[in-house]
XYZ file of C-alpha atoms in Angstrom:
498
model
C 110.706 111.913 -28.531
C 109.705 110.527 -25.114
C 105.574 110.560 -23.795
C 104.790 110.356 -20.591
C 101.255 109.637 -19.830
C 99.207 109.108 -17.190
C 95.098 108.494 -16.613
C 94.792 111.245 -13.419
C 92.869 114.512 -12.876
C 94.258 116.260 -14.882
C 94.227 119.756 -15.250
C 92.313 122.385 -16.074
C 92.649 125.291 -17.411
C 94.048 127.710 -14.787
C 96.010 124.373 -13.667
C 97.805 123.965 -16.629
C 98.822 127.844 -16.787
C 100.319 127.802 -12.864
C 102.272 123.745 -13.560
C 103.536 125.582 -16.940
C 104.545 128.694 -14.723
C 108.119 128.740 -12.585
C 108.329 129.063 -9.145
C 104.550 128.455 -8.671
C 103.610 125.643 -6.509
C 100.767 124.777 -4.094
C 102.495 121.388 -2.477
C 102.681 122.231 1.076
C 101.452 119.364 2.632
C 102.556 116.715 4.813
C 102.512 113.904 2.352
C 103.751 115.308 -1.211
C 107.264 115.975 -2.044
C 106.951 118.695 -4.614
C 107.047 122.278 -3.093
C 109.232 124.564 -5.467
C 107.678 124.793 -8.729
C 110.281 123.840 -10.741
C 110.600 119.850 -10.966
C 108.589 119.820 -13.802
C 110.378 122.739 -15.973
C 113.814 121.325 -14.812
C 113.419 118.098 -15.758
C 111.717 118.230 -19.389
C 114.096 121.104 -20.329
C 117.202 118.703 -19.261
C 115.725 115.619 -21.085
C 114.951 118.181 -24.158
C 114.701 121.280 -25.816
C 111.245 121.071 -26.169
C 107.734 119.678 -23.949
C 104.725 120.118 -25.034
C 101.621 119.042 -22.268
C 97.965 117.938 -23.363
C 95.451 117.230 -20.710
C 91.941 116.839 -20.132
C 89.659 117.293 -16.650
C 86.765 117.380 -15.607
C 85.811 120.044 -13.066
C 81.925 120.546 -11.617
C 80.672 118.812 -14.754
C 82.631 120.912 -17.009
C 84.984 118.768 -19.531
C 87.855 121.277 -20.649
C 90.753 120.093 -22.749
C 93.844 122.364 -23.072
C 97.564 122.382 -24.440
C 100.683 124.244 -23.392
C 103.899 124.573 -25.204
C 107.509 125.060 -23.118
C 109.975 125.745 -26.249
C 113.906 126.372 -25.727
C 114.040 126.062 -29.619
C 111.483 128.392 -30.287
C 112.377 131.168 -27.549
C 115.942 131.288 -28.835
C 115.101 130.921 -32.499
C 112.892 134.077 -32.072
C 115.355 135.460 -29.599
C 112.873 136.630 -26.931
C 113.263 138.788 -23.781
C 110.514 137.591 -22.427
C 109.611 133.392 -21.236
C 106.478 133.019 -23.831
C 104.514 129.433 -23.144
C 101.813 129.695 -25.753
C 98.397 127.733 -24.453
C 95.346 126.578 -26.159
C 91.965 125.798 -24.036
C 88.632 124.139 -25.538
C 86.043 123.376 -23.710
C 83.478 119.871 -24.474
C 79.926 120.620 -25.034
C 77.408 118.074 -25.851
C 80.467 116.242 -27.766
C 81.401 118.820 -29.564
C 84.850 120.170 -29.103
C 84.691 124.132 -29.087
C 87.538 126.613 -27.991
C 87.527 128.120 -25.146
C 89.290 131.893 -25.236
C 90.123 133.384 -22.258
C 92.326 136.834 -23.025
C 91.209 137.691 -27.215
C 90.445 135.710 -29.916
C 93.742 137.340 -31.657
C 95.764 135.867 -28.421
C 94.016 132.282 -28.641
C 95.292 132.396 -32.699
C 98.813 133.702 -32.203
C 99.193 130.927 -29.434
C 97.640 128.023 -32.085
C 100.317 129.877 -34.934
C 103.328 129.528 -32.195
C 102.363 125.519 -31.336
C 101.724 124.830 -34.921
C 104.566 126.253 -36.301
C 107.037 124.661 -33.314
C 105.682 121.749 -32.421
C 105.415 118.327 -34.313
C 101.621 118.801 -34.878
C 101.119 120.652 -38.307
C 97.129 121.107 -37.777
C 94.808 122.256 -34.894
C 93.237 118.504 -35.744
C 96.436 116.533 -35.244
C 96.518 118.798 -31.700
C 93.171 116.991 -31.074
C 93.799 113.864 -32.092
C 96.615 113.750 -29.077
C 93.175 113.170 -26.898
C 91.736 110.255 -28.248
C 93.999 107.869 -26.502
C 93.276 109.331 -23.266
C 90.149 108.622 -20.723
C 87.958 110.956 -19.591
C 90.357 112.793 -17.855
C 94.619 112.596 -18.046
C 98.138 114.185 -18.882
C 99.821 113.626 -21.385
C 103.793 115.076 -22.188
C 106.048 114.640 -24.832
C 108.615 115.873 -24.684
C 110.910 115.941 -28.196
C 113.941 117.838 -29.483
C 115.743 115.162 -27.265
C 119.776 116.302 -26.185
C 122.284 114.693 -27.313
C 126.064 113.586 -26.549
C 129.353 114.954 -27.674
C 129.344 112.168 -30.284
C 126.318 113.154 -31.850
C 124.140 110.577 -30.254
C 121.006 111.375 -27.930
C 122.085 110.964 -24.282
C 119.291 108.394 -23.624
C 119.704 104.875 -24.984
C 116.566 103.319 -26.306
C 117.883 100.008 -28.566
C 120.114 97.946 -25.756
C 116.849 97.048 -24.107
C 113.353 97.248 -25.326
C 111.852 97.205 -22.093
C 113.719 100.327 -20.812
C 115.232 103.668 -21.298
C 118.774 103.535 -20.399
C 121.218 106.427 -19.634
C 123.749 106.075 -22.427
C 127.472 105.137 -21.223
C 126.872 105.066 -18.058
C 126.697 101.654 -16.850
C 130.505 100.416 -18.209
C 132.314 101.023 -15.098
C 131.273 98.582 -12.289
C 134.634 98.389 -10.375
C 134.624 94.461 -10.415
C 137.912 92.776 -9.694
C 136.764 89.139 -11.747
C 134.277 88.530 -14.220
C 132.072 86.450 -12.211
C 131.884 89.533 -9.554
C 131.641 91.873 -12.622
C 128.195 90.111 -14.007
C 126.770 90.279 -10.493
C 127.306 93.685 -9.806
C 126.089 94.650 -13.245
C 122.940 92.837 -12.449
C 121.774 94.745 -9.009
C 119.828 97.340 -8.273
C 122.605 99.627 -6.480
C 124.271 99.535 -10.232
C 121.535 99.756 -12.453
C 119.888 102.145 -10.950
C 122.461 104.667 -12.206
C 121.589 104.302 -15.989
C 118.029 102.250 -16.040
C 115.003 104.249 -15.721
C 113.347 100.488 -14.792
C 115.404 100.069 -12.308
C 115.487 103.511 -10.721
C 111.572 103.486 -10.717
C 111.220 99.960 -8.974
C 112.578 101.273 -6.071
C 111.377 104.954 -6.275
C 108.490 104.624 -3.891
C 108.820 103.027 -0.183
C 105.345 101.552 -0.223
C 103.855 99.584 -2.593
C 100.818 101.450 -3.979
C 97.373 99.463 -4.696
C 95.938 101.478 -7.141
C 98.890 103.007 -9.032
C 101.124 101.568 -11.802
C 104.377 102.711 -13.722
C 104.425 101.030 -16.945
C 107.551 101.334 -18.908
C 107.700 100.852 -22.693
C 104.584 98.551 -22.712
C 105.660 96.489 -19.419
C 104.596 97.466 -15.751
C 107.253 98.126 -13.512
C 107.501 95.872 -10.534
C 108.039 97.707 -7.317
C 110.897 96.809 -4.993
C 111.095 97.156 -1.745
C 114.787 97.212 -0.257
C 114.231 96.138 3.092
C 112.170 93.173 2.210
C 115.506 91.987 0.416
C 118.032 91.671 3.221
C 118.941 88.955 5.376
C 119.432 88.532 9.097
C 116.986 91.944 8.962
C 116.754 93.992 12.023
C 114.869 97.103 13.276
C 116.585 100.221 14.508
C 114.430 102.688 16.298
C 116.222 106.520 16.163
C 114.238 109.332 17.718
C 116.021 112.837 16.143
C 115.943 115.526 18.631
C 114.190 117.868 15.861
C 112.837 121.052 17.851
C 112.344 121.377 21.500
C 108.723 122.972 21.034
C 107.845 120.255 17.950
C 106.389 116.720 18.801
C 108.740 113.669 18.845
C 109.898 112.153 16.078
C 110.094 108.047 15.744
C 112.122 106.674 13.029
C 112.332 102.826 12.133
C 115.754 101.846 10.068
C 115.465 98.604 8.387
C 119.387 97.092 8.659
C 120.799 93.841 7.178
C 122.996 92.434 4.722
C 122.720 92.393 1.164
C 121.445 89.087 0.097
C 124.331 88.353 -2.078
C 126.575 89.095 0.995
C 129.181 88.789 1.398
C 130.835 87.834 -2.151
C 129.565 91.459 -3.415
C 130.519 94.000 -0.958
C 127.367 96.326 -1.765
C 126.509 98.130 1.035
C 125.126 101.697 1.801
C 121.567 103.502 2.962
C 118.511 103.970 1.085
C 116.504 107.149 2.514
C 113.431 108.104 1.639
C 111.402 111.214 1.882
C 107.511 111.141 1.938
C 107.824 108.114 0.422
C 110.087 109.209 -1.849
C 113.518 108.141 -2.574
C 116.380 110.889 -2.279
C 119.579 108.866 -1.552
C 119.765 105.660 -2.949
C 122.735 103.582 -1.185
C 124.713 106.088 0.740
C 127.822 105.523 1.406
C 127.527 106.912 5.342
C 130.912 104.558 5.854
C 133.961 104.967 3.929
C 134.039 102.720 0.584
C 137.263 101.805 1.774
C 136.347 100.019 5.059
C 135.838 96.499 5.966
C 133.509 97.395 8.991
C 129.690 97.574 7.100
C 130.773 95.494 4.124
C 127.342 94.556 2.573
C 125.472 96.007 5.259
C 122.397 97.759 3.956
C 119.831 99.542 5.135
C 116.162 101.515 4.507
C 114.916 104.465 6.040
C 112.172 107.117 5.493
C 113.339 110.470 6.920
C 110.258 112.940 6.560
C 112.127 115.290 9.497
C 114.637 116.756 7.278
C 114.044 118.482 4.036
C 115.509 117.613 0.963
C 117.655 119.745 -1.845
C 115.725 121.417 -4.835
C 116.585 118.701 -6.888
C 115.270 115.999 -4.482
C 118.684 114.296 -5.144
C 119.971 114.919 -1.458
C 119.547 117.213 1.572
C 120.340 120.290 3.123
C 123.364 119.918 4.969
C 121.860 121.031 8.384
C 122.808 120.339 11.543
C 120.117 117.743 11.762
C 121.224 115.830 8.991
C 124.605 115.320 10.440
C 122.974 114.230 13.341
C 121.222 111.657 11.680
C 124.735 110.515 9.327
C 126.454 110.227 12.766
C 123.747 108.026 13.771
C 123.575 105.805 10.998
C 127.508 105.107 11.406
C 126.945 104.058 14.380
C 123.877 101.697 13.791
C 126.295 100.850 10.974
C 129.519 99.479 13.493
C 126.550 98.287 16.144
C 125.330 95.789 13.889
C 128.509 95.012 12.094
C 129.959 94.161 15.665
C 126.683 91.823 16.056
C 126.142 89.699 12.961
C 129.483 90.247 11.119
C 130.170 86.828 12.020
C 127.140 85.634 10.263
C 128.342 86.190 6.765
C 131.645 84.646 7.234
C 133.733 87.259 8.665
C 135.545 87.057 12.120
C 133.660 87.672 15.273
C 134.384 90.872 16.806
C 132.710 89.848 19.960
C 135.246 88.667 22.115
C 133.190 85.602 23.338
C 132.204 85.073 19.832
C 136.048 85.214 18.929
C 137.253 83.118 21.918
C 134.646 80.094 20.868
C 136.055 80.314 17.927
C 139.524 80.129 18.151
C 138.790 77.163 20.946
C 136.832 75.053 17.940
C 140.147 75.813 15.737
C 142.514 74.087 18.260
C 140.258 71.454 18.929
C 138.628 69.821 16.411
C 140.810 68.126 13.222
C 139.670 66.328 9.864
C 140.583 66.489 6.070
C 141.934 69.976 4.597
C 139.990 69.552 1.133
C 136.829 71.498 1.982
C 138.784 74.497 3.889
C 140.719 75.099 0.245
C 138.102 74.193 -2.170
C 136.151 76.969 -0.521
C 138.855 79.802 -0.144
C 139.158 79.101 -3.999
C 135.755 79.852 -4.448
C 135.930 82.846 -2.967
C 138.672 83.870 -4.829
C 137.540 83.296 -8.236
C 134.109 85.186 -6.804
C 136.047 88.224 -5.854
C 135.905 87.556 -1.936
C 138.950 88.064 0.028
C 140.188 85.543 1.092
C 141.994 86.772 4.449
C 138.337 87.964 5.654
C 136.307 85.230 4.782
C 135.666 82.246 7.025
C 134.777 78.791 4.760
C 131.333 79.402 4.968
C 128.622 81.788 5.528
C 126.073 81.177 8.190
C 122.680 81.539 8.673
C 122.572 81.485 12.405
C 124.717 81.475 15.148
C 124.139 78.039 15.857
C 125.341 77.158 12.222
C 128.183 79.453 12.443
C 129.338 77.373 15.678
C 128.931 74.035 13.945
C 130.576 75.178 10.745
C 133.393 76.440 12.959
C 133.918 72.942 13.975
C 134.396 71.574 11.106
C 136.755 74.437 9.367
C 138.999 73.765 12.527
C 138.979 70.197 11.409
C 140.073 71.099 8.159
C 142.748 73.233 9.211
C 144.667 71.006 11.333
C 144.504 67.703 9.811
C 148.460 69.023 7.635
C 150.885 71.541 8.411
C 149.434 72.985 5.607
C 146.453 73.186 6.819
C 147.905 74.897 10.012
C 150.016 77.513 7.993
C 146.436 78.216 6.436
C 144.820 78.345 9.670
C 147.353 80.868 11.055
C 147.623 83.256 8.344
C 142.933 83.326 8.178
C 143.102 84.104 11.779
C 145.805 86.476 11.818
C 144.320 88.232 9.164
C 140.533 87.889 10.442
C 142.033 89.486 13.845
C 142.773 92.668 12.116
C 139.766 92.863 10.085
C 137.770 92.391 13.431
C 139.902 95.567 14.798
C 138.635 97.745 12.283
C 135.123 97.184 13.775
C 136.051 98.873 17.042
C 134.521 102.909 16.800
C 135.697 105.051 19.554
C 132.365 106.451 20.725
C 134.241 109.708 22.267
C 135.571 110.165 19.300
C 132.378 109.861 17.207
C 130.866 112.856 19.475
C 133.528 114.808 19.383
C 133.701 114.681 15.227
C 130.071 115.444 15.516
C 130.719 118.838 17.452
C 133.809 119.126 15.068
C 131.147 119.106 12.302
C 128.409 121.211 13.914
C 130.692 123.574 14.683
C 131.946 124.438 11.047
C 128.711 123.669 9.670
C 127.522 127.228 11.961
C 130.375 128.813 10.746
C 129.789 127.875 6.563
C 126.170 128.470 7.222
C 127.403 132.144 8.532
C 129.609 132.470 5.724
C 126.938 131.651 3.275
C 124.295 134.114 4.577
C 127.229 137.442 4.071
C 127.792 136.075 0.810
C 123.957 136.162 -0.164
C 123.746 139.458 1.653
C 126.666 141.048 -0.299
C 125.568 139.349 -3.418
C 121.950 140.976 -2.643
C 124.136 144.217 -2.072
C 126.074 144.114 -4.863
C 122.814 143.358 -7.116
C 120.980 146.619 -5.834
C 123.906 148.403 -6.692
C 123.793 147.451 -10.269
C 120.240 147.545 -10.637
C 120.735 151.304 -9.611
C 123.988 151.680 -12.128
C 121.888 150.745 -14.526
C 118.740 153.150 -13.495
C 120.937 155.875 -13.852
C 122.882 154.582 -16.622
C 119.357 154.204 -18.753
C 118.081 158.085 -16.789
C 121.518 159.699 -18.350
C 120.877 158.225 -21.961
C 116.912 159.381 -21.668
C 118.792 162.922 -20.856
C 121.078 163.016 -23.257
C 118.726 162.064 -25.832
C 116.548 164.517 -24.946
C 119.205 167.198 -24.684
C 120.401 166.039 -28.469
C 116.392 166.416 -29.719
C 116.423 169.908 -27.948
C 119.322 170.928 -29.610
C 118.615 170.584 -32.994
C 115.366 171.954 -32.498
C 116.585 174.677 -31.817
C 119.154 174.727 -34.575
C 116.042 174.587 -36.872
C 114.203 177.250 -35.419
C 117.342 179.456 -36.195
């Protein structure tokens, strides 16, 4: 089974009964995520069959404890029509623990029967004792029952580490090319993320909170924060057009390259809602793309509103305003600093210096190979890379000096020479987005996303139709059988009176 516990509010009573209740939700604000009702059904039902949720508050001096049970084994063992979450209340009074019934005493000990009899807890004492561990006011949820795979084992691994809960078979594939590269990749957080519940939770919060603490099978979580990772880091201010009547809307993106750039070519955007993440590492550009390689960025997008299962967001027309965006802060600052990680200006005065430093500087060819073999066996490509990477352009100019050395001191060195910058010419092509044709994509995109959004909207109204329609089949369906029921019951009364 898994527990999740935490030393908050918690809830009473009537608190309890509407988080245990679908659909019901009182997030509205500005600054919480939550706003359906439904994260916390979804979620324990898909990690198990069963939850059960004890928690303890403390409202105007009153000390209540109470316990709800959310069953998929139970409900389908019993077959019922009907959702039935059974829930127990007691209430504290001078430290005596006393229960508190709010419908009838038979209702408070069917509900007790139900927990006892389909939950792990064989005694209204051992339902208690779940308490003890907790401060004067928490939540705690276990959730048990746990799924399992088509090979009989449960979906969530818990013996590979002991420090985390890992998604089982899921973190095999890394797309590596070498082992070297393999190990690295396998090591960050774009990878892990995808199977490690650590790993997803370091980074699931923008800001680092000062009074609140994940801790993970006995060991705290340390928060990451993406943007403080990145090197040659630079600030991106977008202002969305989001209503002409609403108040404008400043947006910071945090841009840079990955700091293992550029022998991994991780790269994508991390966006954040209400401090929440929703898209870790999205791949704006395509995968297949020089232009962006390890280029990574952070953004917290509050403007838009994410998808029920706070996983992505709803495809509006603001949303492809904002992907359209990022591609372009994407190619903007690929253009700028490409260069610094070892790639091939695509500034042309960038470019010109350094093809000038190639004709005329010379020196030994050792270091020129020695590091195009390291890249190789590190899973760089070696057509794209320059010998080193730089840290400034100053560096990068210096550097260049001395690669141009190394290329021309043989005519192997030359051949070499020709064949980089041939190659790193192309590359640097690939950089170059046609602005026009950005926009005109962009109304391309707006344009079908009106017509889908149309599309959808007859489809809910016919499916709406079509539902009423039924729902009356049926009324009349279940009128006819009450009639001919009561036609049959007339009949043979009247047979019997004769």
């Amino acid at each position: 089974m898994l527990v999740f516990q935490d030393d908050g509010g918690g809830m009473d009573p009537e608190g309890v009964r509407q988080c245990m209740s679908l659909g019901f939700s009182t997030k509205k604000s500005k600054t919480t995520i939550g706003q359906y009702g439904n994260g916390f059904k979804t979620s324990t039902m898909r990690l198990g069959a069963d939850a059960i949720v004890f928690t303890r508050a403390i409202r105007e001096s009153k000390v209540t404890l109470s316990i709800g049970l959310l069953s998929y084994t139970f409900l389908r063992r019993t077959m019922k029509d009907d959702i039935v979450v059974p829930m127990l209340d007691f209430e504290v009074q001078d430290g005596q623990i006393a229960p508190l019934v709010y419908g009838s005493q038979g209702d408070w000990d069917s509900s007790l029967k139900i927990i006892l009899d389909w939950s792990p807890f064989s005694s209204k004492e051992e339902l208690l004792q779940q308490f003890e561990d907790m401060d004067s006011h928490g939540t705690k949820v276990v959730i048990y029952n746990l799924w399992m795979n088509d090979d009989g084992l449960l979906e969530l691994d818990f013996d590979d580490d002991d420090e985390d809960i890992l998604l089982r078979d899921q973190g095999q594939n890394s797309g590596a090319s070498t082992k070297i590269q393999k190990e690295i990749i396998q090591q960050h957080i774009s990878h892990r993320l995808r199977f490690s519940l650590r790993a997803y939770s370091s980074i699931l919060y923008l800001k680092k909170f000062e009074n609140f603490q994940i801790i993970l099978r006995g060991k705290p979580v340390e928060q990451i924060n993406i943007a403080n990772e990145l090197k040659f880091k630079k600030v991106v201010t977008y202002k969305p057009q989001v209503a002409h009547d609403s108040q404008v809307v400043s947006v910071k993106v945090d841009i840079g390259f990955a700091k293992e750039a550029p022998v991994l070519g991780i790269f994508g955007i991390n966006v954040y809602h209400k401090n929440r993440l929703i898209m870790p590492f999205w791949k704006v550009l395509q995968e297949a793309s020089s232009r962006g390689r390890s280029v990574i960025g952070v953004l917290e997008a509050n403007f838009i509103e994410p998808a029920h299962d706070k996983q992505d967001f709803e495809r509006t027309p603001l949303f492809i305003r904002l992907e359209t965006k990022l591609k372009q802060i994407i190619v903007d600052y690929w253009k700028e600093k490409c260069h610094l990680i070892g790639y091939q200006p695509i500034d042309p005065k960038l470019r010109s210096q350094y093809k000038a430093a190639l004709k005329d500087s010379g020196g030994p060819s050792v270091k020129i190979r020695h590091e195009a073999s390291t890249a190789q066996k590190t899973g760089g490509h070696l057509s794209n890379l320059l010998p080193q990477t730089y840290d400034d352009e100053a560096a990068f100019r210096l550097t260049a000096n001395r690669a141009g050395s190394a290329l021309h001191s043989s005519g192997q060195g030359s051949m070499d020479s020709a064949g980089l910058e041939e190659d790193l010419v192309d590359i640097g092509s690939l950089g170059v987005l046609d602005p026009s044709c950005n926009e005109k994509l962009s109304e391309e995109n707006l344009v079908l996303f009106t017509r889908r959004e149309d599309l959808r909207q007859r489809d809910t109204q016919l499916k709406q139709t079509i539902g009423e329609l039924e729902h009356e089949l049926e009324e009349t369906r279940r009128k006819c059988s009450q009639l001919a029921a009561e036609l049959q019951l007339r009949r043979s009364q009247q047979q019997h009176y004769m």
